[in-house]
Short mmCIF file of C-alpha atoms and ligand atoms in Angstrom, two decimals:
data_model
loop_
_atom_site.label_atom_id
_atom_site.label_comp_id
_atom_site.label_asym_id
_atom_site.label_seq_id
_atom_site.Cartn_x
_atom_site.Cartn_y
_atom_site.Cartn_z
CA UNK A 1 -23.81 5.67 6.24
CA UNK A 2 -20.89 3.48 5.17
CA UNK A 3 -17.56 3.10 6.96
CA UNK A 4 -14.22 2.50 5.25
CA UNK A 5 -11.00 1.58 7.05
CA UNK A 6 -7.50 1.93 5.70
CA UNK A 7 -4.90 -0.03 7.63
CA UNK A 8 -1.70 1.42 6.20
CA UNK A 9 1.98 1.18 7.14
CA UNK A 10 2.02 4.20 9.43
CA UNK A 11 -1.61 4.65 10.51
CA UNK A 12 -5.14 3.31 10.66
CA UNK A 13 -7.94 5.56 9.38
CA UNK A 14 -11.71 5.23 9.45
CA UNK A 15 -13.91 7.31 7.13
CA UNK A 16 -17.71 7.51 7.17
CA UNK A 17 -19.54 8.56 4.01
CA UNK A 18 -23.16 9.28 3.15
CA UNK A 19 -23.80 8.05 -0.41
CA UNK A 20 -27.11 9.90 -0.62
CA UNK A 21 -25.79 13.38 0.16
CA UNK A 22 -22.43 12.57 -1.43
CA UNK A 23 -20.56 13.74 1.66
CA UNK A 24 -17.70 12.56 3.80
CA UNK A 25 -19.24 12.74 7.26
CA UNK A 26 -16.35 11.94 9.60
CA UNK A 27 -12.75 10.77 9.46
CA UNK A 28 -10.48 9.68 12.32
CA UNK A 29 -6.96 8.39 12.20
CA UNK A 30 -4.53 6.77 14.61
CA UNK A 31 -0.84 7.19 13.87
CA UNK A 32 1.14 4.18 15.13
CA UNK A 33 4.33 6.10 15.91
CA UNK A 34 2.70 9.07 17.68
CA UNK A 35 -0.41 7.52 19.23
CA UNK A 36 0.90 4.05 20.13
CA UNK A 37 4.59 4.71 20.96
CA UNK A 38 4.75 1.70 23.32
CA UNK A 39 5.11 -0.58 20.27
CA UNK A 40 8.49 1.03 19.51
CA UNK A 41 7.59 1.46 15.84
CA UNK A 42 7.89 5.18 15.02
CA UNK A 43 7.23 4.54 11.31
CA UNK A 44 4.84 1.61 11.81
CA UNK A 45 7.38 -1.22 11.66
CA UNK A 46 9.93 -2.69 14.07
CA UNK A 47 13.19 -0.84 13.37
CA UNK A 48 16.59 -2.45 12.75
CA UNK A 49 15.47 -5.80 11.35
CA UNK A 50 18.41 -7.90 10.18
CA UNK A 51 19.15 -9.09 6.64
CA UNK A 52 16.33 -7.03 5.12
CA UNK A 53 13.63 -8.22 7.52
CA UNK A 54 10.84 -5.70 8.16
CA UNK A 55 8.04 -6.81 10.48
CA UNK A 56 5.21 -5.14 12.42
CA UNK A 57 3.41 -6.18 15.57
CA UNK A 58 -0.16 -7.15 14.62
CA UNK A 59 -1.33 -6.25 18.15
CA UNK A 60 -0.56 -2.64 17.22
CA UNK A 61 -3.07 -2.81 14.36
CA UNK A 62 -5.66 -4.21 16.76
CA UNK A 63 -5.06 -1.54 19.37
CA UNK A 64 -5.39 1.07 16.63
CA UNK A 65 -8.74 -0.45 15.59
CA UNK A 66 -10.11 -0.13 19.12
CA UNK A 67 -8.78 3.44 19.30
CA UNK A 68 -10.23 4.58 15.93
CA UNK A 69 -13.60 3.10 16.85
CA UNK A 70 -13.48 4.85 20.21
CA UNK A 71 -12.78 8.17 18.47
CA UNK A 72 -15.47 7.64 15.81
CA UNK A 73 -18.12 6.53 18.31
CA UNK A 74 -17.40 9.57 20.49
CA UNK A 75 -18.70 11.76 17.65
CA UNK A 76 -21.28 9.68 15.81
CA UNK A 77 -23.83 7.00 16.65
CA UNK A 78 -22.33 4.03 14.80
CA UNK A 79 -25.72 2.30 14.56
CA UNK A 80 -26.18 4.42 11.39
CA UNK A 81 -23.45 2.41 9.61
CA UNK A 82 -25.04 -0.05 7.16
CA UNK A 83 -21.82 -1.68 5.98
CA UNK A 84 -18.07 -1.61 6.61
CA UNK A 85 -15.39 -1.88 3.92
CA UNK A 86 -11.65 -1.74 4.20
CA UNK A 87 -8.20 -1.73 2.73
CA UNK A 88 -4.79 -2.72 4.03
CA UNK A 89 -1.14 -2.26 3.18
CA UNK A 90 -0.54 -4.98 0.59
CA UNK A 91 1.46 -8.21 0.93
CA UNK A 92 1.85 -8.17 4.76
CA UNK A 93 0.72 -11.42 6.38
CA UNK A 94 -0.84 -12.49 9.69
CA UNK A 95 -0.58 -16.05 11.03
CA UNK A 96 -3.38 -17.35 13.26
CA UNK A 97 -3.85 -20.59 15.18
CA UNK A 98 -7.14 -22.44 15.43
CA UNK A 99 -8.35 -20.44 18.46
CA UNK A 100 -8.89 -17.18 16.57
CA UNK A 101 -12.59 -17.47 15.78
CA UNK A 102 -13.49 -18.62 19.30
CA UNK A 103 -11.55 -15.80 20.89
CA UNK A 104 -13.09 -13.03 18.78
CA UNK A 105 -16.62 -14.46 18.97
CA UNK A 106 -16.48 -14.74 22.77
CA UNK A 107 -14.56 -11.50 23.32
CA UNK A 108 -15.34 -9.65 26.53
CA UNK A 109 -16.03 -5.97 25.79
CA UNK A 110 -14.20 -4.96 28.95
CA UNK A 111 -10.99 -6.24 27.34
CA UNK A 112 -9.12 -4.93 24.29
CA UNK A 113 -8.64 -6.60 20.93
CA UNK A 114 -4.85 -6.65 21.30
CA UNK A 115 -4.94 -8.69 24.51
CA UNK A 116 -7.95 -10.81 23.48
CA UNK A 117 -6.30 -11.97 20.26
CA UNK A 118 -2.59 -11.95 21.25
CA UNK A 119 -2.56 -15.70 22.12
CA UNK A 120 -3.93 -16.53 18.62
CA UNK A 121 -0.86 -15.36 16.70
CA UNK A 122 1.15 -18.40 15.64
CA UNK A 123 3.79 -16.01 14.27
CA UNK A 124 4.24 -13.17 16.72
CA UNK A 125 5.23 -10.53 14.19
CA UNK A 126 4.00 -9.93 10.66
CA UNK A 127 6.34 -9.47 7.69
CA UNK A 128 5.23 -6.39 5.74
CA UNK A 129 5.74 -5.08 2.20
CA UNK A 130 9.07 -3.40 3.05
CA UNK A 131 10.73 -6.76 3.79
CA UNK A 132 13.48 -7.73 1.33
CA UNK A 133 14.72 -10.83 3.16
CA UNK A 134 13.30 -13.61 1.00
CA UNK A 135 15.49 -13.59 -2.12
CA UNK A 136 16.41 -17.24 -1.65
CA UNK A 137 12.78 -18.33 -1.27
CA UNK A 138 11.84 -16.39 -4.43
CA UNK A 139 14.52 -18.22 -6.40
CA UNK A 140 13.37 -21.58 -5.03
CA UNK A 141 9.74 -20.88 -5.93
CA UNK A 142 10.60 -19.71 -9.44
CA UNK A 143 12.88 -22.73 -10.02
CA UNK A 144 10.18 -25.12 -8.84
CA UNK A 145 7.68 -23.95 -11.48
CA UNK A 146 10.11 -23.51 -14.36
CA UNK A 147 11.33 -19.92 -13.99
CA UNK A 148 10.15 -16.41 -13.34
CA UNK A 149 8.49 -16.06 -16.73
CA UNK A 150 6.13 -18.82 -15.69
CA UNK A 151 5.53 -17.25 -12.23
CA UNK A 152 4.68 -13.99 -14.00
CA UNK A 153 2.42 -15.68 -16.55
CA UNK A 154 0.46 -17.40 -13.78
CA UNK A 155 0.35 -14.71 -11.09
CA UNK A 156 0.93 -11.37 -12.90
CA UNK A 157 4.31 -10.75 -11.21
CA UNK A 158 7.67 -12.48 -11.01
CA UNK A 159 8.52 -13.94 -7.57
CA UNK A 160 9.09 -10.87 -5.38
CA UNK A 161 10.52 -10.71 -1.87
CA UNK A 162 7.72 -8.63 -0.34
CA UNK A 163 4.96 -10.76 -1.90
CA UNK A 164 3.36 -13.11 0.59
CA UNK A 165 4.28 -16.47 -0.99
CA UNK A 166 8.02 -16.19 -0.34
CA UNK A 167 7.31 -14.85 3.17
CA UNK A 168 5.18 -17.91 3.92
CA UNK A 169 7.88 -20.20 2.55
CA UNK A 170 10.50 -18.57 4.77
CA UNK A 171 8.29 -19.05 7.86
CA UNK A 172 7.76 -22.69 6.96
CA UNK A 173 11.55 -23.15 6.59
CA UNK A 174 12.72 -21.28 9.71
CA UNK A 175 9.88 -22.28 12.06
CA UNK A 176 8.24 -25.50 10.83
CA UNK A 177 6.46 -25.99 14.19
CA UNK A 178 5.00 -22.46 14.02
CA UNK A 179 3.89 -23.13 10.44
CA UNK A 180 2.26 -26.42 11.47
CA UNK A 181 0.47 -24.61 14.30
CA UNK A 182 -0.94 -22.03 11.84
CA UNK A 183 -4.57 -22.61 10.94
CA UNK A 184 -5.04 -19.55 8.68
CA UNK A 185 -2.73 -17.10 6.96
CA UNK A 186 -4.30 -13.73 6.23
CA UNK A 187 -3.24 -10.58 4.49
CA UNK A 188 -3.48 -7.38 6.56
CA UNK A 189 -6.73 -6.57 4.71
CA UNK A 190 -8.42 -9.95 5.24
CA UNK A 191 -7.16 -10.09 8.85
CA UNK A 192 -8.83 -6.78 9.76
CA UNK A 193 -11.95 -7.95 7.94
CA UNK A 194 -11.89 -11.24 9.87
CA UNK A 195 -11.64 -9.42 13.19
CA UNK A 196 -14.58 -7.14 12.34
CA UNK A 197 -16.74 -9.98 11.01
CA UNK A 198 -15.62 -12.45 13.73
CA UNK A 199 -14.92 -15.18 11.18
CA UNK A 200 -12.21 -15.97 8.64
CA UNK A 201 -12.86 -13.54 5.78
CA UNK A 202 -11.91 -14.10 2.13
CA UNK A 203 -9.00 -12.40 0.37
CA UNK A 204 -10.05 -10.32 -2.63
CA UNK A 205 -8.65 -10.55 -6.19
CA UNK A 206 -6.85 -7.21 -5.85
CA UNK A 207 -4.84 -8.07 -2.74
CA UNK A 208 -4.72 -11.81 -3.52
CA UNK A 209 -2.74 -11.05 -6.69
CA UNK A 210 0.02 -9.61 -4.49
CA UNK A 211 0.99 -13.01 -3.10
CA UNK A 212 2.48 -14.88 -6.10
CA UNK A 213 -0.08 -17.57 -5.26
CA UNK A 214 -3.21 -16.61 -7.21
CA UNK A 215 -3.84 -17.62 -10.79
CA UNK A 216 -4.66 -14.26 -12.31
CA UNK A 217 -6.73 -15.53 -15.23
CA UNK A 218 -8.83 -17.83 -13.05
CA UNK A 219 -8.92 -15.71 -9.85
CA UNK A 220 -8.27 -18.95 -7.91
CA UNK A 221 -5.37 -20.31 -5.85
CA UNK A 222 -2.85 -21.88 -8.20
CA UNK A 223 -1.98 -25.46 -7.24
CA UNK A 224 1.48 -25.30 -8.83
CA UNK A 225 2.42 -22.07 -7.00
CA UNK A 226 1.07 -23.36 -3.69
CA UNK A 227 3.09 -26.52 -4.02
CA UNK A 228 6.23 -24.49 -4.73
CA UNK A 229 5.63 -22.48 -1.55
CA UNK A 230 4.87 -24.71 1.43
CA UNK A 231 3.09 -28.00 2.24
CA UNK A 232 -0.62 -28.10 3.06
CA UNK A 233 -0.92 -24.44 2.12
CA UNK A 234 -4.36 -24.71 0.54
CA UNK A 235 -5.82 -25.60 3.97
CA UNK A 236 -4.28 -22.51 5.54
CA UNK A 237 -5.43 -19.93 2.97
CA UNK A 238 -8.82 -18.23 3.17
CA UNK A 239 -11.10 -18.38 0.14
CA UNK A 240 -10.92 -15.77 -2.65
CA UNK A 241 -13.78 -13.37 -3.43
CA UNK A 242 -14.50 -10.10 -5.22
CA UNK A 243 -13.76 -6.99 -3.13
CA UNK A 244 -16.84 -5.34 -1.69
CA UNK A 245 -18.95 -8.50 -1.77
CA UNK A 246 -20.56 -9.10 1.61
CA UNK A 247 -18.86 -11.61 3.90
CA UNK A 248 -21.09 -11.48 6.97
CA UNK A 249 -22.24 -9.21 9.76
CA UNK A 250 -20.19 -7.20 12.23
CA UNK A 251 -19.14 -9.20 15.33
CA UNK A 252 -20.86 -8.94 18.72
CA UNK A 253 -17.80 -7.27 20.32
CA UNK A 254 -18.26 -4.26 18.04
CA UNK A 255 -22.04 -4.15 18.47
CA UNK A 256 -21.80 -4.15 22.27
CA UNK A 257 -18.75 -1.94 22.63
CA UNK A 258 -19.18 0.69 19.91
CA UNK A 259 -22.91 0.62 19.17
CA UNK A 260 -22.95 -0.88 15.67
CA UNK A 261 -26.27 -2.32 14.55
CA UNK A 262 -26.26 -6.15 14.60
CA UNK A 263 -27.40 -5.98 10.96
CA UNK A 264 -24.33 -3.96 9.85
CA UNK A 265 -22.63 -5.87 7.03
CA UNK A 266 -18.91 -6.31 6.46
CA UNK A 267 -17.65 -6.30 2.85
CA UNK A 268 -14.56 -8.16 1.66
CA UNK A 269 -11.52 -5.88 2.18
CA UNK A 270 -8.89 -5.15 -0.48
CA UNK A 271 -5.32 -3.81 -0.74
CA UNK A 272 -4.58 -0.13 -0.23
CA UNK A 273 -3.65 0.42 -3.87
CA UNK A 274 -6.74 -1.26 -5.37
CA UNK A 275 -8.85 0.70 -2.85
CA UNK A 276 -7.09 3.88 -3.85
CA UNK A 277 -7.89 3.14 -7.51
CA UNK A 278 -11.55 3.20 -6.46
CA UNK A 279 -11.18 6.29 -4.26
CA UNK A 280 -9.44 8.19 -7.06
CA UNK A 281 -12.29 7.44 -9.47
CA UNK A 282 -9.85 5.57 -11.66
CA UNK A 283 -11.20 2.02 -12.00
CA UNK A 284 -11.95 2.56 -15.71
CA UNK A 285 -8.96 1.67 -17.92
CA UNK A 286 -6.32 4.27 -18.72
CA UNK A 287 -6.59 6.78 -15.86
CA UNK A 288 -3.15 7.00 -14.28
CA UNK A 289 -2.80 7.54 -10.53
CA UNK A 290 0.37 8.33 -8.61
CA UNK A 291 0.10 7.84 -4.87
CA UNK A 292 2.75 9.43 -2.66
CA UNK A 293 2.72 7.58 0.64
CA UNK A 294 5.22 5.60 2.69
CA UNK A 295 5.76 3.88 -0.64
CA UNK A 296 5.16 5.75 -3.88
CA UNK A 297 2.99 3.83 -6.31
CA UNK A 298 1.97 4.32 -9.93
CA UNK A 299 -1.18 2.50 -10.98
CA UNK A 300 -3.96 2.42 -13.55
CA UNK A 301 -7.00 0.38 -14.56
CA UNK A 302 -6.37 -2.02 -17.46
CA UNK A 303 -8.70 -3.78 -19.88
CA UNK A 304 -6.55 -6.88 -20.24
CA UNK A 305 -3.70 -8.27 -18.16
CA UNK A 306 -0.34 -7.40 -19.73
CA UNK A 307 2.83 -7.93 -17.69
CA UNK A 308 6.14 -6.09 -17.25
CA UNK A 309 8.91 -7.84 -19.24
CA UNK A 310 11.52 -6.48 -16.80
CA UNK A 311 9.62 -7.88 -13.83
CA UNK A 312 9.24 -4.74 -11.69
CA UNK A 313 5.57 -4.07 -12.37
CA UNK A 314 2.56 -6.08 -11.25
CA UNK A 315 -0.95 -6.90 -12.40
CA UNK A 316 -3.68 -7.14 -9.76
CA UNK A 317 -7.44 -7.64 -9.80
CA UNK A 318 -9.29 -4.32 -10.16
CA UNK A 319 -12.10 -3.90 -7.58
CA UNK A 320 -14.16 -2.27 -10.36
CA UNK A 321 -13.74 -5.41 -12.53
CA UNK A 322 -10.90 -6.52 -14.82
CA UNK A 323 -7.31 -5.69 -13.95
CA UNK A 324 -5.02 -2.94 -12.76
CA UNK A 325 -1.27 -2.47 -13.14
CA UNK A 326 0.97 -1.22 -10.36
CA UNK A 327 4.59 -0.30 -9.88
CA UNK A 328 5.77 0.31 -6.31
CA UNK A 329 8.75 2.36 -5.14
CA UNK A 330 9.93 1.67 -1.60
CA UNK A 331 11.80 4.94 -1.10
CA UNK A 332 8.76 7.22 -1.05
CA UNK A 333 7.93 9.38 1.96
CA UNK A 334 10.61 7.75 4.08
CA UNK A 335 13.27 9.05 1.67
CA UNK A 336 11.68 12.53 1.53
CA UNK A 337 11.58 12.55 5.34
CA UNK A 338 15.19 11.34 5.56
CA UNK A 339 16.45 14.21 3.36
CA UNK A 340 14.27 16.74 5.20
CA UNK A 341 15.82 15.62 8.51
CA UNK A 342 19.34 15.44 7.06
CA UNK A 343 19.00 19.09 5.96
CA UNK A 344 17.22 20.09 9.21
CA UNK A 345 14.51 21.76 7.15
CA UNK A 346 10.71 21.42 6.86
CA UNK A 347 8.17 20.64 4.16
CA UNK A 348 8.04 24.30 3.03
CA UNK A 349 11.41 23.70 1.40
CA UNK A 350 9.74 21.05 -0.80
CA UNK A 351 6.99 23.42 -1.89
CA UNK A 352 6.83 25.91 -4.73
CA UNK A 353 8.72 28.62 -2.82
CA UNK A 354 11.68 26.39 -1.99
CA UNK A 355 11.82 24.68 -5.37
CA UNK A 356 11.59 27.95 -7.32
CA UNK A 357 15.14 28.73 -6.20
CA UNK A 358 16.28 25.99 -8.59
CA UNK A 359 15.48 25.21 -12.24
CA UNK A 360 13.99 22.06 -13.79
CA UNK A 361 16.93 19.86 -14.71
CA UNK A 362 18.78 21.16 -11.62
CA UNK A 363 21.77 22.30 -13.72
CA UNK A 364 22.71 18.67 -14.19
CA UNK A 365 22.82 17.80 -10.48
CA UNK A 366 21.24 14.39 -10.22
CA UNK A 367 20.50 11.95 -7.41
CA UNK A 368 19.66 8.26 -7.14
CA UNK A 369 17.23 9.01 -4.31
CA UNK A 370 17.42 5.79 -2.31
CA UNK A 371 17.95 5.84 1.45
CA UNK A 372 17.57 2.08 1.89
CA UNK A 373 16.91 -1.03 -0.21
CA UNK A 374 14.80 -0.24 -3.29
CA UNK A 375 12.40 -2.62 -5.02
CA UNK A 376 12.14 -0.74 -8.34
CA UNK A 377 14.89 -1.28 -9.33
CA UNK A 378 15.70 -4.05 -6.86
CA UNK A 379 18.97 -2.99 -5.25
CA UNK A 380 20.27 -2.72 -1.69
CA UNK A 381 21.19 0.96 -1.60
CA UNK A 382 22.43 2.29 1.73
CA UNK A 383 22.15 5.97 0.87
CA UNK A 384 21.58 8.33 -2.06
CA UNK A 385 24.14 8.58 -4.86
CA UNK A 386 24.85 12.10 -6.12
CA UNK A 387 26.33 13.21 -9.46
CA UNK A 388 26.97 16.85 -10.31
CA UNK A 389 28.93 19.78 -8.98
CA UNK A 390 31.49 19.31 -6.23
CA UNK A 391 29.29 21.27 -3.86
CA UNK A 392 26.27 19.14 -4.67
CA UNK A 393 28.15 15.86 -4.36
CA UNK A 394 29.37 17.01 -0.93
CA UNK A 395 25.70 17.28 0.11
CA UNK A 396 25.59 21.11 0.25
CA UNK A 397 22.89 23.50 -0.94
CA UNK A 398 19.55 22.37 0.47
CA UNK A 399 17.33 23.53 -2.42
CA UNK A 400 19.47 21.73 -5.02
CA UNK A 401 19.45 18.56 -2.89
CA UNK A 402 15.66 18.64 -2.58
CA UNK A 403 15.08 19.17 -6.30
CA UNK A 404 17.55 16.38 -7.05
CA UNK A 405 15.71 13.97 -4.75
CA UNK A 406 12.28 14.77 -6.22
CA UNK A 407 13.45 14.74 -9.84
CA UNK A 408 15.26 11.45 -9.15
CA UNK A 409 12.13 9.89 -7.64
CA UNK A 410 9.93 10.80 -10.61
CA UNK A 411 12.53 10.09 -13.30
CA UNK A 412 12.92 6.63 -11.74
CA UNK A 413 9.13 6.28 -11.80
CA UNK A 414 8.86 7.36 -15.47
CA UNK A 415 11.68 5.00 -16.43
CA UNK A 416 10.03 1.98 -14.81
CA UNK A 417 6.44 2.55 -15.93
CA UNK A 418 6.94 2.80 -19.70
CA UNK A 419 6.03 -0.91 -20.13
CA UNK A 420 2.41 -0.11 -19.29
CA UNK A 421 2.14 1.69 -22.61
CA UNK A 422 0.02 4.58 -21.34
CA UNK A 423 1.54 8.00 -22.00
CA UNK A 424 -0.52 9.74 -19.34
CA UNK A 425 -2.66 12.57 -20.73
CA UNK A 426 -3.44 13.54 -17.16
CA UNK A 427 -2.24 12.25 -13.81
CA UNK A 428 -4.29 12.01 -10.64
CA UNK A 429 -2.09 12.53 -7.60
CA UNK A 430 -2.93 11.35 -4.09
CA UNK A 431 -1.29 10.57 -0.73
CA UNK A 432 0.10 12.91 1.94
CA UNK A 433 2.84 14.52 -0.19
CA UNK A 434 0.40 15.21 -3.05
CA UNK A 435 -0.80 18.30 -1.19
CA UNK A 436 2.49 20.03 -1.93
CA UNK A 437 2.22 22.20 -5.06
CA UNK A 438 6.00 22.02 -5.43
CA UNK A 439 6.04 18.23 -5.55
CA UNK A 440 2.99 18.18 -7.87
CA UNK A 441 4.83 20.58 -10.22
CA UNK A 442 7.84 18.24 -10.44
CA UNK A 443 5.48 15.34 -11.29
CA UNK A 444 3.77 17.43 -14.01
CA UNK A 445 7.11 18.50 -15.46
CA UNK A 446 8.82 15.09 -15.42
CA UNK A 447 5.82 13.28 -16.97
CA UNK A 448 4.89 16.31 -19.12
CA UNK A 449 1.24 15.93 -18.18
CA UNK A 450 -1.23 17.98 -16.14
CA UNK A 451 -1.63 16.84 -12.56
CA UNK A 452 -4.97 16.95 -10.81
CA UNK A 453 -5.84 16.23 -7.20
CA UNK A 454 -9.06 15.43 -5.43
CA UNK A 455 -10.12 17.38 -2.40
CA UNK A 456 -9.47 14.43 -0.08
CA UNK A 457 -6.00 13.00 0.42
CA UNK A 458 -7.00 9.60 1.87
CA UNK A 459 -8.17 7.89 -1.30
CA UNK A 460 -7.69 4.36 0.10
CA UNK A 461 -10.14 4.95 2.98
CA UNK A 462 -12.59 6.63 0.59
CA UNK A 463 -12.27 3.69 -1.81
CA UNK A 464 -12.90 1.31 1.08
CA UNK A 465 -16.05 3.21 2.09
CA UNK A 466 -17.25 3.29 -1.54
CA UNK A 467 -16.70 -0.47 -1.81
CA UNK A 468 -18.79 -0.92 1.36
CA UNK A 469 -21.77 0.68 -0.44
CA UNK A 470 -21.67 -2.03 -3.11
CA UNK A 471 -22.86 -4.55 -0.49
CA UNK A 472 -26.16 -2.65 -0.68
CA UNK A 473 -26.16 -2.53 -4.46
CA UNK A 474 -24.87 1.04 -5.00
CA UNK A 475 -23.24 1.59 -8.39
CA UNK A 476 -19.50 2.18 -7.94
CA UNK A 477 -19.01 4.23 -11.12
CA UNK A 478 -21.96 6.49 -10.31
CA UNK A 479 -20.67 7.13 -6.77
CA UNK A 480 -17.14 7.74 -8.06
CA UNK A 481 -18.59 10.56 -10.20
CA UNK A 482 -19.97 12.15 -7.02
CA UNK A 483 -17.10 11.58 -4.58
CA UNK A 484 -14.03 11.65 -6.81
CA UNK A 485 -14.28 14.98 -8.61
CA UNK A 486 -10.93 16.69 -9.11
CA UNK A 487 -10.89 20.21 -7.76
CA UNK A 488 -10.12 22.66 -10.59
CA UNK A 489 -7.92 25.03 -8.55
CA UNK A 490 -5.69 22.13 -7.66
CA UNK A 491 -4.74 21.43 -11.31
CA UNK A 492 -1.01 21.85 -12.01
CA UNK A 493 0.16 22.19 -15.62
CA UNK A 494 3.62 21.25 -16.89
CA UNK A 495 5.84 24.32 -17.17
CA UNK A 496 6.08 25.48 -20.81
CA UNK A 497 9.29 24.50 -22.57
CA UNK A 498 10.39 22.03 -19.90
CA UNK A 499 11.35 18.61 -21.19
CA UNK A 500 12.89 15.76 -19.23
CA UNK A 501 13.77 13.40 -22.11
CA UNK A 502 17.50 14.10 -21.79
CA UNK A 503 17.64 13.93 -17.94
CA UNK A 504 15.71 10.63 -18.24
CA UNK A 505 18.49 9.15 -20.38
CA UNK A 506 21.15 10.53 -18.01
CA UNK A 507 19.30 9.07 -15.02
CA UNK A 508 19.14 5.65 -16.70
CA UNK A 509 22.92 5.80 -17.27
CA UNK A 510 23.58 6.78 -13.65
CA UNK A 511 21.40 3.87 -12.57
CA UNK A 512 23.44 1.57 -14.80
CA UNK A 513 20.49 0.68 -17.09
C1 XUL B 1 2.45 -2.28 -3.33
C2 XUL B 1 3.19 -2.10 -2.06
C3 XUL B 1 2.89 -0.93 -1.20
C4 XUL B 1 2.01 -1.35 -0.04
C5 XUL B 1 2.01 -0.33 1.09
O1 XUL B 1 2.88 -3.37 -4.06
O2 XUL B 1 4.01 -2.90 -1.70
O3 XUL B 1 2.32 0.12 -1.90
O4 XUL B 1 0.72 -1.64 -0.48
O5 XUL B 1 1.28 0.75 0.86
#
């Protein structure tokens, strides 16, 4: 058996797969808001950060790890696990002092990871991908290397606020003593991997590319970018390695407490989007995936790195080899949830029944569907902007509001993904909201392409488990054929005669493009 973790914004999941039978054996999840309410983070991050700051408490991720393992080991003998893989929300960073390895290696099983490792955090909270507070640091980094075109040429993305480099620079500027006391800076993925393997784990090329620090062509830390970020940074960064390559054995704490075999390997973790590319069977170039999670993302495998001239899109390492492109939209599920709550309705209103009370195009009622700062396009919205009938602009008529939000989300996505140059012949949809036929229909209509879904919704955890098998030499493409088959009944075709070319132009005008 192989175990994959996905440490996402709102939850931690663990999935066990059997590559021989081709089955998912067990899956357990811990939701931070519901299961660990004492961290005061109902959506997985500390609410009400100032000036765009969005942080999470890394002890919460550790407590969730203990809890998921407790739940898994209650139902399965974990000594059957031959290797562990994992994925994490991208860009978030964890700052550790020099005591980390000693503490995890000598951990007492009667204690919990959160209290064992709490004294090792040289920065008490972790900035995550939703943070938009580092505009100044981005400008300084870009200026230092000769402009954003150069940052993009080197790293695959212009300097972006949520990317780890500018977050590190901010920490160095506001807390130089804390920075000096930091021995290692990890991403969420490499941090979880380090805990499980009880030693500092490498960062993979998929997640490493989300830092503005990695030279994309060389898959190595870029001296010029590091120098533009903070002093002595090379000493504080882990090494870089391919995702799925083995980085050691599971630590004694996990062997003694949860029954893992001492010979269970740990593979290098990756970001949630690269892992999802694997779990969606989409590592080969050209297969477009849309993932509807806390953030909505649009990504695809690529043969050669080719960057977004407008600077919104990114190029990352592809765990299957080569590259992948990605565009991320911050107002994903959180915006859908905000409108649902504003209208005091439930998800049924977003499904086919609710949406069928309105027509594609929504009789011209259009919404810029942003409930907070957006990253694509980068703008500090404080609420949605409506254009249409008087009634609609006053926020009335629930079904029209819902269609406007969904059409707005996918028109914005279509508008900002044209640089990739793939007119999708077919879209694979994943993430919690992908289960809704109504939402899938809007995606099919706006992109004018059939939408298919796999039977499992947690493609990042599946991708992580599939990557774990590669430590034993399993062939990723062959296993993707087994695990990532789209289910035929879940295929949604674009409605005949529906065309969004005109609404797309109107949306661009409303956005001010
Ligand atoms: C991608 C991004 C998000 C996070 C959280 O660039 O910021 O998708 O990975 O899921």
